[in-house]
mmCIF file of C-alpha atoms in Angstrom:
data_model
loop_
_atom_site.group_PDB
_atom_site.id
_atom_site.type_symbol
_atom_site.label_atom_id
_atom_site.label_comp_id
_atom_site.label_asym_id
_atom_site.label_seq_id
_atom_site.Cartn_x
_atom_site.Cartn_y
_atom_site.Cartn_z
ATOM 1 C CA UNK A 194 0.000 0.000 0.000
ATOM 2 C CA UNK A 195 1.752 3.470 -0.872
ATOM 3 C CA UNK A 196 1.324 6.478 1.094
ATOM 4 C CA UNK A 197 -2.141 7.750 -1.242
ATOM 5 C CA UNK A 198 -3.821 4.361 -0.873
ATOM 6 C CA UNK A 199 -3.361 4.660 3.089
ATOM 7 C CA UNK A 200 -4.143 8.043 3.279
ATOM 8 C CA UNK A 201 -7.365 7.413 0.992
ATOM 9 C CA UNK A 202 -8.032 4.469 3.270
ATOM 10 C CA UNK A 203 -7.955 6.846 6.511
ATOM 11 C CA UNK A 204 -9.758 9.332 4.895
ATOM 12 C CA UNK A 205 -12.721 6.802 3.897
ATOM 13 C CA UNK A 206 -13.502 5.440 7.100
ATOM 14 C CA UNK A 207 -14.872 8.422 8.637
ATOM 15 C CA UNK A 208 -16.582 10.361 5.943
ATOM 16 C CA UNK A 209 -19.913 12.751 7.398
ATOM 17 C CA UNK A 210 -19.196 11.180 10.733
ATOM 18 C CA UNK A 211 -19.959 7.475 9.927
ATOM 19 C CA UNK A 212 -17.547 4.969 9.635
ATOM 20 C CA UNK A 213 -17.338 3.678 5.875
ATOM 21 C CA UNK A 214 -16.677 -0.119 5.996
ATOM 22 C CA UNK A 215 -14.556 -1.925 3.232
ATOM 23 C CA UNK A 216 -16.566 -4.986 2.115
ATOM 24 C CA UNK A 217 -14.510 -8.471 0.487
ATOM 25 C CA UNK A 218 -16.115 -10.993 -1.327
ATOM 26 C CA UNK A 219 -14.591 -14.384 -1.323
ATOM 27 C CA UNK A 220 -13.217 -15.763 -4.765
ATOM 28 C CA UNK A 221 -13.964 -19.556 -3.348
ATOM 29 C CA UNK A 222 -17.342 -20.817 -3.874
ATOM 30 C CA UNK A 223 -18.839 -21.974 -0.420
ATOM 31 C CA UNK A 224 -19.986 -25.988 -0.967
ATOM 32 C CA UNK A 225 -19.475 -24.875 -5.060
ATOM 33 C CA UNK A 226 -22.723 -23.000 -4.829
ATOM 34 C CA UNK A 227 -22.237 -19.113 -3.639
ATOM 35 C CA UNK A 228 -19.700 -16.704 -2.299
ATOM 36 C CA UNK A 229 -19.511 -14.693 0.998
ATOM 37 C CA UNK A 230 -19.884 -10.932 1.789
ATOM 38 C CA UNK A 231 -17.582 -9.702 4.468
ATOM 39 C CA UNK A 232 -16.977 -6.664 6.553
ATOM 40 C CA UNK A 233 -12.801 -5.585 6.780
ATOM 41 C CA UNK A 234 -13.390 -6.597 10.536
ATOM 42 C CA UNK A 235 -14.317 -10.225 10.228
ATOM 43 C CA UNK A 236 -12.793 -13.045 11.980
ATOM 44 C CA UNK A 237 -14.067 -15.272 9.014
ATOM 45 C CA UNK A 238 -12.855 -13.103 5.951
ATOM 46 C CA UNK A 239 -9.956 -14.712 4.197
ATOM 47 C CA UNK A 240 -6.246 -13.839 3.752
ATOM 48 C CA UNK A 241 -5.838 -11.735 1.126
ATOM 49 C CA UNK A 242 -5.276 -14.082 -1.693
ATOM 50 C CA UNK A 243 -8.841 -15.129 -1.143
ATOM 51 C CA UNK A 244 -11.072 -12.358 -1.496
ATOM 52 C CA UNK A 245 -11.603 -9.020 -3.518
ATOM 53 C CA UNK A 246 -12.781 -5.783 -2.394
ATOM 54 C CA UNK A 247 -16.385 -4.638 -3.618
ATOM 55 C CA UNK A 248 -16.599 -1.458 -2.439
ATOM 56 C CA UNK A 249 -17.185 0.966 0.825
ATOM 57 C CA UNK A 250 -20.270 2.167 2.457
ATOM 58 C CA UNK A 251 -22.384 1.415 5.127
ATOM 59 C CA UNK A 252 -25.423 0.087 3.432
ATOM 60 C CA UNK A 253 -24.830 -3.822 2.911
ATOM 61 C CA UNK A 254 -27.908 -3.823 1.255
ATOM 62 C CA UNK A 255 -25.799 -1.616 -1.593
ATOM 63 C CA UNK A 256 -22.791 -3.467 -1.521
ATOM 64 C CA UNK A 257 -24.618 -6.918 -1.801
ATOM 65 C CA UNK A 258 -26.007 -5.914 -5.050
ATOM 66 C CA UNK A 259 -22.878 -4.648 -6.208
ATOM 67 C CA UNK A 260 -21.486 -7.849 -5.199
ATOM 68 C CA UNK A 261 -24.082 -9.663 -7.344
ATOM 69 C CA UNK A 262 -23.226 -7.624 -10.225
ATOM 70 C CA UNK A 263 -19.823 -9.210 -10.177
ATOM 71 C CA UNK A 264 -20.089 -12.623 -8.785
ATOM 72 C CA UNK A 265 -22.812 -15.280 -9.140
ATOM 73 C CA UNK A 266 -25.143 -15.553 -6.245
ATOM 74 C CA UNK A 267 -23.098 -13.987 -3.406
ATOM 75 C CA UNK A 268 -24.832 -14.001 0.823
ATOM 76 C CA UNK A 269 -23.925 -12.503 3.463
ATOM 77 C CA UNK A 270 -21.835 -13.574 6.037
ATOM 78 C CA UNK A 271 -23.648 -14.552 9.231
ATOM 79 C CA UNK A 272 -20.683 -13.463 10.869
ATOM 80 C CA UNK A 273 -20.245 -10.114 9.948
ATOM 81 C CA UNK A 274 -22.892 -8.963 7.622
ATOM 82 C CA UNK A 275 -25.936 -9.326 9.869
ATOM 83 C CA UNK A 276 -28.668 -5.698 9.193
ATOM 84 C CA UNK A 277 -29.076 -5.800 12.864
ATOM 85 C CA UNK A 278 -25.897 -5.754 14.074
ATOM 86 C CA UNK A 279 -24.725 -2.540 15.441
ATOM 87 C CA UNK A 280 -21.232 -2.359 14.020
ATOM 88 C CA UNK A 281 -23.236 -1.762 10.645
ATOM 89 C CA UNK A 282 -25.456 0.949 11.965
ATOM 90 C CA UNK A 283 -22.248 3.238 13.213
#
């Protein structure tokens, strides 16, 4: 990461006073059917060989059809990704 990307980075996370979260998709298929959504803070998301970035925001609802754009039939992590966990609503 060079100095821009990190500053971007920085910059991103607190835009209007909300934290802006960076969302990964996994390239593996789950059981060869679907991949995962993930939040940048989840114990489940893969090393960085295994997943992509799909955006930033704070609506998953968004970023999920983003994600769907890209990849074939992509869920959310129950981990991470759940609409009424708080960490989203921040």
């Amino acid at each position: 990461m060079n100095v821009q990307q990190l500053f971007d980075t920085l910059f991103s996370l607190f835009r209007n006073g909300k934290k802006i979260h960076i969302f990964y998709v996994e390239k593996r298929l789950r059981f060869g059917k679907y991949h995962v959504l993930h939040l940048d803070d989840c114990e489940l998301l893969p090393d960085e060989s295994g997943r992509v970035e799909i955006g930033r925001g704070n609506d998953v609802d968004t970023i999920l059809t983003q994600a769907n754009q890209e990849y074939e039939n992509v869920k959310l992590c129950q981990e991470c990704c759940e609409s009424d966990k708080p960490k989203l609503k921040a």
